[in-house]
Coordinates of C-alpha atoms and ligand atoms in Angstrom, one line a residue:
Chain A
M1 CA 134.2 156.3 -141.5
L2 CA 136.5 155.1 -144.3
I3 CA 135.2 157.7 -146.6
S4 CA 135.8 160.6 -144.2
L5 CA 139.3 159.2 -143.4
F6 CA 139.9 159.1 -147.1
G7 CA 138.8 162.7 -147.4
A8 CA 141.0 163.7 -144.5
I9 CA 144.1 162.3 -146.2
E10 CA 143.1 163.9 -149.5
S11 CA 142.8 167.4 -148.1
G12 CA 145.7 166.7 -145.7
M13 CA 147.9 166.3 -148.7
I14 CA 146.8 169.6 -150.1
Y15 CA 147.1 171.4 -146.8
A16 CA 150.6 169.9 -146.4
I17 CA 151.9 172.3 -149.1
M18 CA 150.7 175.2 -146.9
A19 CA 152.4 173.6 -143.9
L20 CA 155.6 173.3 -145.9
G21 CA 155.3 177.1 -146.4
V22 CA 154.9 177.7 -142.7
Y23 CA 157.8 175.4 -142.0
L24 CA 160.0 177.6 -144.3
S25 CA 159.1 180.8 -142.5
F26 CA 158.8 179.6 -139.0
R27 CA 161.5 177.0 -138.8
I28 CA 164.0 177.8 -141.5
L29 CA 163.9 181.6 -141.4
D30 CA 162.8 181.8 -137.8
F31 CA 160.3 184.4 -139.0
P32 CA 156.8 184.1 -137.4
D33 CA 154.9 185.1 -140.5
L34 CA 151.2 185.8 -140.1
T35 CA 150.7 186.7 -143.8
V36 CA 149.6 183.1 -144.2
D37 CA 145.9 183.8 -143.2
G38 CA 145.7 186.3 -146.0
S39 CA 147.8 184.7 -148.7
F40 CA 146.0 181.4 -148.4
V41 CA 142.8 183.2 -149.4
T42 CA 144.7 185.2 -152.1
G43 CA 145.7 181.9 -153.7
A44 CA 142.1 180.7 -153.5
A45 CA 140.7 184.0 -154.9
V46 CA 143.2 184.2 -157.8
A47 CA 142.6 180.6 -158.7
A48 CA 138.8 180.9 -158.6
V49 CA 138.6 184.2 -160.5
S50 CA 141.0 182.9 -163.1
I51 CA 139.1 179.7 -163.6
V52 CA 135.7 181.5 -163.7
N53 CA 137.2 183.7 -166.4
G54 CA 138.3 180.7 -168.5
V55 CA 141.9 180.4 -167.6
P56 CA 143.0 176.7 -167.7
P57 CA 143.0 175.3 -164.1
A58 CA 146.7 174.4 -164.1
V59 CA 147.7 177.9 -165.1
A60 CA 145.2 179.3 -162.5
S61 CA 147.0 177.3 -159.8
V62 CA 150.3 178.6 -160.8
L63 CA 148.9 182.2 -160.9
A64 CA 147.8 181.6 -157.3
A65 CA 151.3 180.7 -156.3
V66 CA 152.7 183.8 -158.0
A67 CA 150.2 186.0 -156.2
G68 CA 151.2 184.4 -152.9
F69 CA 154.9 185.0 -153.7
M70 CA 154.3 188.7 -154.3
A71 CA 152.4 189.0 -151.0
G72 CA 155.2 187.2 -149.1
C73 CA 157.9 189.4 -150.7
L74 CA 155.9 192.5 -149.5
T75 CA 155.9 191.2 -146.0
G76 CA 159.7 190.6 -146.3
I77 CA 160.2 194.1 -147.6
L78 CA 158.2 195.6 -144.8
H79 CA 160.4 193.7 -142.3
T80 CA 163.8 194.2 -143.9
K81 CA 163.6 197.6 -145.6
G82 CA 160.9 199.1 -143.4
K83 CA 162.4 197.6 -140.2
I84 CA 159.0 196.6 -139.0
N85 CA 158.9 193.8 -136.5
A86 CA 158.2 190.4 -138.1
L87 CA 155.0 189.7 -136.4
L88 CA 153.7 193.1 -137.1
A89 CA 154.7 193.0 -140.7
G90 CA 152.7 189.8 -141.1
I91 CA 149.7 191.2 -139.4
I92 CA 149.8 194.3 -141.6
M93 CA 149.9 192.2 -144.7
M94 CA 147.2 189.9 -143.5
T95 CA 144.9 192.8 -142.8
A96 CA 145.7 194.4 -146.2
L97 CA 145.2 191.2 -148.0
Y98 CA 141.6 190.8 -146.6
S99 CA 140.6 193.8 -148.7
I100 CA 142.7 192.8 -151.6
N101 CA 141.1 189.4 -151.6
L102 CA 137.7 190.9 -151.6
R103 CA 138.7 193.0 -154.6
I104 CA 140.1 190.1 -156.5
M105 CA 136.9 188.1 -156.1
G106 CA 134.5 191.0 -156.3
Q107 CA 132.3 189.3 -153.8
P108 CA 132.8 187.5 -150.5
T109 CA 132.3 184.0 -151.9
L110 CA 133.0 182.8 -155.4
S111 CA 131.6 179.5 -156.5
M112 CA 133.2 177.3 -159.2
L113 CA 130.4 174.7 -159.3
N114 CA 129.8 175.3 -162.9
E115 CA 133.5 175.2 -163.8
T116 CA 135.9 172.5 -164.5
T117 CA 138.7 172.5 -161.9
L118 CA 142.1 170.9 -162.0
F119 CA 140.9 167.9 -160.1
Q120 CA 137.8 167.4 -162.3
Q121 CA 140.0 167.6 -165.4
L122 CA 142.3 165.0 -164.1
E123 CA 139.4 162.9 -162.9
S124 CA 137.9 162.5 -166.3
L125 CA 141.3 161.6 -167.7
W126 CA 141.8 159.2 -164.8
A127 CA 138.4 157.5 -165.3
T128 CA 139.5 156.0 -168.6
T129 CA 142.4 154.2 -166.8
G130 CA 140.2 151.9 -164.7
I131 CA 142.5 152.3 -161.7
D132 CA 139.6 153.3 -159.5
T133 CA 137.7 150.2 -160.2
F134 CA 140.8 148.2 -159.3
F135 CA 141.4 149.9 -156.0
N136 CA 137.8 150.0 -155.0
G137 CA 137.4 146.4 -156.0
A138 CA 140.3 145.7 -153.7
L139 CA 138.7 147.7 -150.9
T140 CA 135.4 145.9 -151.3
A141 CA 137.2 142.6 -151.2
M142 CA 138.7 143.6 -147.9
G143 CA 135.2 144.2 -146.6
A144 CA 134.6 147.9 -147.1
D145 CA 130.9 148.7 -147.7
Q146 CA 131.6 152.1 -149.1
T147 CA 134.3 153.1 -151.6
P148 CA 135.8 156.6 -152.4
S149 CA 134.4 158.1 -155.6
T150 CA 137.9 158.6 -157.0
W151 CA 141.5 158.0 -156.2
V152 CA 142.8 160.6 -158.6
I153 CA 143.1 163.4 -156.0
I154 CA 145.2 161.3 -153.7
A155 CA 147.4 160.1 -156.5
I156 CA 148.0 163.5 -158.0
M157 CA 148.5 165.1 -154.6
I158 CA 151.1 162.5 -153.6
L159 CA 152.9 163.4 -156.8
V160 CA 152.6 167.2 -156.4
T161 CA 153.2 167.4 -152.6
L162 CA 156.2 165.0 -152.8
S163 CA 157.7 166.9 -155.7
I164 CA 157.4 170.2 -153.8
K165 CA 159.0 168.5 -150.8
L166 CA 161.9 167.1 -152.8
L167 CA 162.4 170.5 -154.5
T168 CA 162.4 172.1 -151.1
D169 CA 164.9 169.6 -149.8
Y170 CA 167.2 170.2 -152.8
Y171 CA 166.8 174.0 -152.5
L172 CA 167.8 174.0 -148.9
K173 CA 171.0 172.2 -149.7
T174 CA 172.1 174.5 -152.5
E175 CA 174.5 177.4 -151.9
I176 CA 171.6 179.8 -151.8
G177 CA 169.6 177.4 -149.6
L178 CA 172.4 177.1 -147.1
A179 CA 172.6 180.8 -146.8
L180 CA 168.9 181.0 -146.3
R181 CA 169.1 178.5 -143.5
A182 CA 172.0 180.4 -141.9
T183 CA 169.9 183.6 -142.2
G184 CA 167.4 182.0 -139.8
N185 CA 170.2 180.6 -137.7
N186 CA 172.8 183.3 -137.4
K187 CA 172.4 186.5 -139.4
K188 CA 175.6 188.1 -138.2
M189 CA 177.6 185.2 -139.3
I190 CA 176.2 184.8 -142.8
R191 CA 176.4 188.5 -143.4
S192 CA 180.1 188.3 -142.6
L193 CA 180.2 185.5 -145.3
S194 CA 178.9 187.8 -148.0
A195 CA 175.2 186.8 -148.1
N196 CA 172.6 189.5 -148.6
T197 CA 170.3 188.6 -145.7
D198 CA 167.6 191.1 -146.7
F199 CA 167.3 189.5 -150.1
L200 CA 167.2 186.0 -148.6
I201 CA 164.5 187.0 -146.1
I202 CA 162.4 188.6 -148.8
S203 CA 162.7 185.8 -151.2
G204 CA 162.3 183.1 -148.5
I205 CA 159.1 184.6 -147.2
G206 CA 158.0 185.0 -150.8
I207 CA 158.5 181.3 -151.5
S208 CA 156.8 180.4 -148.2
N209 CA 153.7 182.3 -149.2
A210 CA 153.8 180.9 -152.7
F211 CA 153.4 177.5 -151.2
V212 CA 150.6 178.7 -149.0
A213 CA 148.7 180.4 -151.8
F214 CA 149.2 177.4 -154.1
S215 CA 147.7 175.3 -151.4
G216 CA 144.8 177.8 -151.1
G217 CA 144.2 177.6 -154.8
L218 CA 144.0 173.8 -154.7
I219 CA 141.7 173.8 -151.7
A220 CA 139.4 176.2 -153.5
Q221 CA 139.3 173.9 -156.5
H222 CA 138.8 170.9 -154.2
G223 CA 135.9 172.4 -152.4
G224 CA 134.5 174.2 -155.5
F225 CA 134.5 177.7 -154.0
A226 CA 136.7 180.5 -152.6
D227 CA 135.6 182.4 -149.5
V228 CA 137.1 185.5 -148.1
N229 CA 137.1 184.0 -144.7
M230 CA 138.6 180.6 -145.5
G231 CA 142.0 181.7 -144.3
I232 CA 141.1 182.5 -140.7
G233 CA 143.3 180.6 -138.4
M234 CA 145.3 179.1 -141.2
I235 CA 148.6 180.0 -139.6
I236 CA 147.6 178.0 -136.5
I237 CA 146.7 175.0 -138.7
G238 CA 150.0 175.3 -140.4
L239 CA 151.9 175.5 -137.1
A240 CA 149.9 172.6 -135.7
S241 CA 150.9 170.5 -138.7
V242 CA 154.6 171.4 -138.3
I243 CA 154.6 170.8 -134.6
I244 CA 152.6 167.6 -134.6
G245 CA 154.8 166.3 -137.5
E246 CA 158.0 167.2 -135.8
S247 CA 157.1 165.7 -132.5
I248 CA 155.9 162.4 -134.1
F249 CA 158.4 162.0 -136.9
G250 CA 161.5 163.9 -135.7
V251 CA 163.7 166.5 -137.5
K252 CA 167.0 164.9 -137.8
T253 CA 167.7 166.0 -141.3
I254 CA 165.9 168.5 -143.6
A255 CA 164.4 165.6 -145.7
R256 CA 163.1 164.1 -142.5
A257 CA 161.7 167.3 -141.3
T258 CA 159.8 168.2 -144.5
L259 CA 158.4 164.6 -144.5
A260 CA 157.3 165.1 -140.9
V261 CA 155.5 168.3 -141.8
I262 CA 153.5 166.5 -144.5
G263 CA 152.8 163.7 -142.1
G264 CA 151.7 166.3 -139.5
A265 CA 149.3 168.0 -141.9
I266 CA 147.6 164.7 -142.7
I267 CA 147.4 163.6 -139.1
Y268 CA 146.0 167.0 -138.2
R269 CA 143.2 166.5 -140.7
I270 CA 142.5 163.0 -139.4
F271 CA 142.3 164.4 -135.9
V272 CA 139.9 167.1 -136.9
T273 CA 137.7 164.7 -138.9
M274 CA 137.5 162.3 -135.9
A275 CA 136.8 165.2 -133.5
L276 CA 134.0 166.4 -135.7
R277 CA 132.4 163.0 -135.7
A278 CA 131.9 163.3 -132.0
D279 CA 128.3 164.3 -131.3
F280 CA 129.1 167.0 -128.7
L281 CA 131.4 168.9 -131.1
E282 CA 130.3 171.3 -133.8
T283 CA 132.1 172.7 -136.9
G284 CA 132.5 176.0 -135.0
D285 CA 134.6 174.2 -132.4
M286 CA 137.3 173.5 -134.9
K287 CA 139.5 176.3 -133.9
L288 CA 139.3 175.3 -130.3
I289 CA 140.2 171.8 -131.3
T290 CA 143.2 173.1 -133.3
A291 CA 144.4 175.3 -130.4
T292 CA 144.2 172.3 -128.0
L293 CA 146.1 170.1 -130.5
V294 CA 148.9 172.6 -130.8
V295 CA 149.1 172.9 -127.0
I296 CA 149.2 169.2 -126.6
A297 CA 151.8 168.7 -129.3
L298 CA 154.0 171.4 -127.7
I299 CA 153.7 170.2 -124.2
A300 CA 153.4 166.4 -124.5
P301 CA 156.9 165.7 -125.7
K302 CA 158.4 167.7 -122.9
M303 CA 156.2 166.0 -120.3
V304 CA 157.2 162.6 -121.6
Q305 CA 160.9 163.6 -121.5
A306 CA 160.6 165.0 -118.0
R307 CA 158.9 161.8 -116.8
N308 CA 161.6 159.6 -118.4
E309 CA 164.3 161.8 -116.8
K310 CA 162.6 161.5 -113.4
K311 CA 162.4 157.7 -113.8
R312 CA 166.0 157.6 -114.6
R313 CA 167.0 159.6 -111.5
M314 CA 164.7 157.4 -109.3
K315 CA 166.5 154.4 -110.7
K316 CA 169.9 155.8 -110.0
K317 CA 168.8 156.7 -106.5
T318 CA 167.5 153.2 -105.7
E319 CA 170.7 151.7 -107.1
L320 CA 172.7 153.9 -104.9
L321 CA 170.6 153.0 -101.8
Q322 CA 170.9 149.3 -102.6
Q323 CA 174.6 149.6 -103.0
K324 CA 175.0 151.4 -99.7
A325 CA 172.7 148.8 -98.0
S326 CA 174.8 145.9 -99.3
E327 CA 178.0 147.6 -98.1
V328 CA 176.7 147.9 -94.5
Chain B
M1 CA 196.3 196.7 -149.0
L2 CA 194.2 198.6 -146.5
W3 CA 194.1 202.4 -146.3
L4 CA 192.0 204.5 -143.9
Q5 CA 191.9 208.2 -144.1
D6 CA 190.3 210.5 -141.5
V7 CA 187.8 207.9 -140.4
S8 CA 185.7 209.2 -137.6
I9 CA 182.6 208.0 -135.8
T10 CA 180.7 209.6 -132.9
F11 CA 177.9 207.8 -131.1
N12 CA 175.0 209.7 -129.7
E13 CA 176.2 213.0 -130.9
N14 CA 174.9 216.1 -129.0
T15 CA 173.6 214.0 -126.1
P16 CA 175.1 213.6 -122.7
D17 CA 176.2 210.1 -123.9
E18 CA 178.2 211.4 -126.7
K19 CA 181.1 209.1 -127.5
R20 CA 183.8 209.9 -130.0
A21 CA 184.7 206.3 -130.6
L22 CA 187.0 206.9 -133.6
Q23 CA 188.8 210.3 -134.1
A24 CA 190.3 210.9 -137.5
I25 CA 192.0 207.5 -137.9
N26 CA 194.6 207.3 -140.5
L27 CA 196.4 204.1 -141.3
E28 CA 198.0 202.3 -144.1
L29 CA 198.7 198.5 -144.2
P30 CA 200.7 197.2 -147.0
K31 CA 199.6 193.8 -148.4
G32 CA 200.5 190.9 -146.1
E33 CA 201.2 193.0 -143.0
F34 CA 200.1 191.5 -139.7
V35 CA 199.2 194.2 -137.1
T36 CA 198.3 193.6 -133.5
V37 CA 196.0 196.1 -131.8
I38 CA 196.0 196.8 -128.0
G39 CA 194.2 199.4 -125.9
S40 CA 192.0 199.7 -122.8
N41 CA 188.3 198.9 -122.7
G42 CA 186.4 201.4 -124.8
A43 CA 189.4 202.6 -126.7
G44 CA 187.6 202.0 -130.0
K45 CA 189.2 198.8 -131.2
S46 CA 186.0 196.9 -132.0
T47 CA 184.6 200.0 -133.5
L48 CA 187.6 200.2 -135.8
M49 CA 187.0 196.5 -136.8
N50 CA 183.3 197.2 -137.4
V51 CA 184.0 200.2 -139.5
I52 CA 186.4 198.3 -141.7
S53 CA 184.1 195.3 -142.1
G54 CA 181.1 197.5 -142.8
S55 CA 178.9 196.6 -139.9
L56 CA 179.2 200.2 -138.8
E57 CA 179.2 203.2 -141.2
P58 CA 181.7 205.9 -140.3
D59 CA 180.5 209.5 -140.1
V60 CA 183.3 210.7 -142.4
G61 CA 186.5 209.3 -143.9
S62 CA 187.4 206.9 -146.6
I63 CA 188.3 203.2 -146.5
V64 CA 190.2 201.8 -149.4
V65 CA 190.9 198.1 -149.9
N66 CA 193.2 197.3 -152.9
D67 CA 192.6 200.7 -154.5
R68 CA 188.9 200.3 -154.1
E69 CA 186.8 202.8 -152.0
V70 CA 184.6 200.6 -149.9
A71 CA 183.2 203.0 -147.3
S72 CA 179.8 203.0 -148.9
L73 CA 179.7 199.3 -149.6
P74 CA 177.3 197.3 -147.4
E75 CA 178.8 194.7 -145.1
Y76 CA 177.6 191.7 -147.1
K77 CA 179.4 193.0 -150.2
R78 CA 182.6 193.8 -148.3
S79 CA 182.7 190.4 -146.8
H80 CA 183.6 189.1 -150.3
F81 CA 187.1 190.1 -149.5
I82 CA 187.1 190.8 -145.8
G83 CA 187.2 187.8 -143.4
R84 CA 186.3 188.1 -139.7
V85 CA 186.4 186.2 -136.5
F86 CA 184.4 187.5 -133.6
Q87 CA 185.1 187.4 -129.9
D88 CA 182.1 185.3 -129.2
P89 CA 182.6 181.7 -130.4
M90 CA 178.8 181.5 -131.0
A91 CA 178.9 184.4 -133.4
G92 CA 181.0 183.0 -136.3
T93 CA 179.2 179.8 -137.1
A94 CA 175.6 178.6 -137.6
P95 CA 174.9 176.2 -134.7
S96 CA 172.1 174.1 -136.1
M97 CA 173.9 173.4 -139.3
T98 CA 176.7 170.8 -139.8
I99 CA 180.4 171.5 -140.0
E100 CA 180.5 170.8 -143.7
E101 CA 177.5 173.0 -144.3
N102 CA 179.2 175.8 -142.4
L103 CA 182.3 175.3 -144.4
A104 CA 180.4 175.3 -147.7
M105 CA 178.9 178.7 -146.8
A106 CA 182.4 180.1 -146.1
Y107 CA 183.6 178.5 -149.3
A108 CA 180.9 180.4 -151.3
R109 CA 182.0 183.7 -149.7
N110 CA 184.0 185.1 -152.7
K111 CA 181.7 183.5 -155.3
K112 CA 178.2 184.2 -156.5
R113 CA 175.9 181.7 -154.6
K114 CA 174.0 179.5 -157.0
L115 CA 171.2 177.0 -157.1
K116 CA 173.7 174.0 -157.0
P117 CA 174.5 171.8 -154.1
G118 CA 176.7 173.5 -151.5
V119 CA 178.4 170.4 -150.4
T120 CA 179.7 168.1 -153.1
K121 CA 182.0 165.1 -153.0
N122 CA 185.0 167.2 -154.2
R123 CA 184.3 169.9 -151.7
R124 CA 183.8 167.5 -148.9
Q125 CA 187.3 166.1 -149.6
M126 CA 188.7 169.6 -149.7
F127 CA 187.0 170.5 -146.4
K128 CA 188.5 167.4 -144.8
E129 CA 192.0 168.4 -145.8
Y130 CA 191.5 171.9 -144.5
L131 CA 190.0 170.6 -141.2
A132 CA 192.9 168.2 -140.8
T133 CA 195.3 171.1 -140.6
L134 CA 193.6 172.1 -137.3
N135 CA 194.6 168.8 -135.7
L136 CA 191.3 168.7 -133.7
G137 CA 189.8 165.7 -135.4
L138 CA 187.0 167.7 -136.8
E139 CA 187.7 166.1 -140.3
N140 CA 185.9 163.0 -138.9
R141 CA 182.9 164.9 -137.8
L142 CA 181.8 166.6 -141.0
K143 CA 178.1 165.9 -140.4
A144 CA 178.1 167.0 -136.7
K145 CA 176.0 170.0 -135.9
V146 CA 178.3 172.9 -135.0
G147 CA 176.3 173.7 -131.9
L148 CA 177.7 170.5 -130.4
L149 CA 181.3 171.7 -130.6
S150 CA 183.2 173.3 -127.8
G151 CA 184.0 177.0 -127.8
G152 CA 187.6 176.3 -128.8
E153 CA 186.6 174.0 -131.6
R154 CA 184.0 176.5 -132.9
Q155 CA 186.5 179.3 -132.8
A156 CA 189.1 177.2 -134.7
L157 CA 186.4 176.4 -137.3
S158 CA 185.5 180.1 -137.5
L159 CA 189.1 181.0 -138.1
L160 CA 189.3 178.4 -140.9
M161 CA 186.0 179.7 -142.4
A162 CA 187.3 183.3 -142.2
T163 CA 190.6 182.5 -143.9
F164 CA 190.4 179.6 -146.3
T165 CA 189.2 181.7 -149.2
E166 CA 192.2 184.0 -148.6
P167 CA 190.4 187.3 -148.1
D168 CA 192.3 190.5 -148.8
I169 CA 191.8 191.6 -145.2
L170 CA 191.5 189.5 -142.0
L171 CA 189.9 191.0 -138.9
L172 CA 190.3 189.3 -135.6
D173 CA 188.6 190.9 -132.6
E174 CA 189.8 189.3 -129.4
H175 CA 189.1 185.9 -131.0
T176 CA 190.7 184.0 -128.1
A177 CA 189.2 186.0 -125.2
A178 CA 186.5 183.5 -124.5
L179 CA 188.8 180.5 -124.3
D180 CA 190.8 178.9 -121.6
P181 CA 194.6 179.5 -121.8
S182 CA 195.5 176.3 -123.6
R183 CA 192.8 176.6 -126.1
A184 CA 193.7 180.2 -126.6
E185 CA 197.2 179.3 -127.3
L186 CA 196.1 176.7 -129.8
I187 CA 194.0 179.2 -131.7
I188 CA 196.9 181.7 -131.6
N189 CA 199.2 179.1 -133.1
I190 CA 196.7 178.3 -135.8
T191 CA 196.3 182.0 -136.5
R192 CA 200.0 182.5 -136.9
D193 CA 200.3 179.5 -139.2
V194 CA 197.4 180.6 -141.5
V195 CA 198.4 184.2 -141.7
D196 CA 202.0 183.2 -142.4
K197 CA 201.1 180.7 -145.0
S198 CA 198.6 182.8 -146.9
G199 CA 200.3 186.1 -146.3
L200 CA 197.0 187.7 -145.2
T201 CA 196.8 191.4 -144.4
T202 CA 195.6 191.1 -140.8
L203 CA 194.4 193.3 -137.9
M204 CA 194.3 191.4 -134.6
V205 CA 192.8 192.9 -131.5
T206 CA 194.1 191.4 -128.2
H207 CA 194.2 192.3 -124.5
N208 CA 197.2 190.1 -124.0
M209 CA 200.2 192.5 -124.4
Q210 CA 202.7 189.6 -124.6
Q211 CA 200.7 188.1 -127.4
A212 CA 200.6 191.5 -129.1
L213 CA 204.4 191.8 -128.9
D214 CA 205.1 188.2 -130.0
L215 CA 202.8 188.1 -133.0
G216 CA 202.8 190.1 -136.2
D217 CA 205.0 192.7 -137.8
R218 CA 203.5 195.9 -136.3
L219 CA 201.7 197.1 -133.3
F220 CA 199.0 199.7 -132.7
M221 CA 198.0 201.1 -129.3
M222 CA 194.6 202.7 -129.2
D223 CA 193.1 205.1 -126.7
K224 CA 190.0 207.3 -126.7
G225 CA 189.4 206.6 -130.4
E226 CA 192.9 207.4 -131.5
I227 CA 195.9 205.3 -132.5
I228 CA 198.4 206.7 -130.0
L229 CA 201.3 204.4 -130.8
D230 CA 202.4 202.7 -134.0
V231 CA 205.5 200.6 -133.8
E232 CA 207.0 198.7 -136.8
Q233 CA 209.1 195.7 -137.2
E234 CA 212.6 196.1 -135.6
E235 CA 211.4 198.6 -133.1
K236 CA 208.6 196.2 -132.1
Q237 CA 210.9 193.4 -131.6
K238 CA 212.9 195.3 -129.0
L239 CA 209.7 196.4 -127.2
T240 CA 208.7 194.9 -123.8
I241 CA 205.5 195.2 -121.8
E242 CA 207.3 197.6 -119.5
N243 CA 208.1 199.9 -122.5
L244 CA 204.5 199.8 -123.6
M245 CA 203.2 200.9 -120.3
Q246 CA 205.8 203.7 -120.0
E247 CA 204.9 204.8 -123.5
F248 CA 201.2 204.9 -122.6
Q249 CA 202.0 207.0 -119.5
K250 CA 204.1 209.4 -121.4
K251 CA 201.4 209.9 -124.0
R252 CA 198.4 210.0 -121.8
G253 CA 199.7 210.9 -118.4
S254 CA 197.7 208.1 -116.8
D255 CA 198.4 204.6 -115.7
F256 CA 197.8 202.0 -118.3
E257 CA 197.7 199.2 -115.9
S258 CA 194.9 200.7 -113.9
D259 CA 192.9 200.7 -117.2
R260 CA 192.8 197.0 -116.8
A261 CA 194.6 196.6 -120.2
I262 CA 196.3 193.4 -119.2
L263 CA 193.8 190.7 -119.2
G264 CA 195.6 187.9 -121.0
Ligands
ATP401 N1 176.7 201.1 -131.2 C1 177.2 201.9 -130.3 N2 176.4 202.9 -129.7 C2 176.9 203.7 -128.8 N3 178.1 203.6 -128.3 C3 178.9 202.7 -128.8 C4 178.5 201.8 -129.8 N4 179.5 200.9 -130.1 C5 180.5 201.3 -129.3 N5 180.2 202.4 -128.5 C6 181.1 203.0 -127.5 O1 182.3 203.4 -128.2 C7 183.4 203.2 -127.4 C8 184.4 202.3 -128.1 O2 183.8 201.0 -128.0 P1 184.6 199.7 -128.6 O3 183.7 198.6 -128.5 O4 185.2 200.0 -129.9 O5 185.8 199.5 -127.5 P2 186.9 198.4 -127.5 O6 188.2 199.1 -127.7 O7 186.6 197.3 -128.4 O8 186.8 197.9 -126.0 P3 186.9 196.5 -125.4 O9 188.3 196.3 -125.1 O10 186.1 196.6 -124.1 O11 186.3 195.5 -126.4 C9 182.9 202.7 -126.1 O12 182.8 203.7 -125.2 C10 181.5 202.2 -126.4 O13 180.6 202.3 -125.3
MG402 MG1 186.0 195.2 -128.3

């Protein structure tokens, strides 16, 4: 239990980067971008192929992000210059990327079992520090019978994901970032304030998919393989993370919203892990679980609000009745 | 300075819906001139604004701002030096962003946007001072989302955003039409102050003839895509609503009033 929870947080931190990408397109740009299903795999494929061919894992991870950026820019160009509907532009790119991803890998699945990935590199560095022994010692002292094999992934992912979050927060408050947000909020207005909305959409969707692909590259290294089908339903997972996070942690400011997205990604992973431990559910049910989660996250806050509102009205009504009764 | 020569635009050409919205418009506005524009519904006033701002491309004709031909410049490039306020109070601001963020975007209008913070301490102070001139108390609500403001407050903010970088041309398209009379008057007063203070070259569309007569140095009357009346300074001061309607009847042989031109 502890171990699988630990694993859920670990991969949740990696998927959180993808979720931040989805947040950028869906929430900031108001652009329902389905490129994600394809670009996630593109990131995984580029990272895997590069590593298999001897590129240092850190560089391979950056290459993954660059590939995602290019894919996203293409979607943006299809939409702005080609005047193709946003959803359709994303679907077109997602479809095209499937073939491109296969070409990149040369085969449907590419294993990195015999390669050293970013995490393994860091793990061996980390092992010399003795931090693991310390934390695991602490866990055992608290009564845990099993301990995680390494803390390095969590440590490094907290560092990486939080840096990306902070950079995003900063970016969205710069002059360009403000214009980007206004592009998703009121295009007519920001165009009348001399911002090139086409450029902002193209680069924004580019950055969004760079995050997604970077996350894909890390997931591939975490799991030790890239698979051409690993991106199916990724957009829904991203959305689930965004929506769950927003409804639990709120969206008052940008910094709060991005933190909520990360939290949402981790909570989503924990949900899925728990669900899969139930005997009557199988791995294949995961998409159904995800869909259900999204529906709940979308509907629950509204139902709670409606109930509170109803309670409030009932209270007013009884107050009024009591008042009338006392007057009589 | 603004100069239009033979600017024409026809919508849906060669279809039953063909509409010649602008017919060979020629006009010249010296720097600092404030022109009010009146005309019945569908006369082409908004189209004229859109053609100048670049959100519509004319079929033919040239548009020159400060000796620079701008007809082929996309809207976002023209808006470096053309400020605009729309009729719809929702159109000129970003509702889910704060007042200070909206102002920061307007502030960056005539500069190249960079990767540095849009709202800084100095700028915030400057925004406060500008907002204080509106006398609406907005200077104390810098971090409020603009979507929470009333229509009048949003329109005042839009006006500030359109003017405080002192654009070469200011376009106001019925920017008080959606407001109640007292708010409309407030916005008109602010408009007069800003335009006077900064000496902006301004085109203001209005359906309120009295307003059109009271404000500005010059008056255009438009009909069927043409400027049918152009009155300057002294002559304009002597003009009354009565004169305007007679003038229209003389030119068009129809009744101006029945065109529902008086809405103000
Ligand atoms: N994009 C467009 N496509 C087709 N026709 C248009 C378009 N824009 C304007 N028109 C037509 O051009 C004519 C002039 O419209 P315009 O909006 O300029 O009028 P206006 O003088 O601003 O009127 P109002 O006082 O009602 O705002 C109208 O008949 C309108 O239907
Ligand atoms: Mg109009």
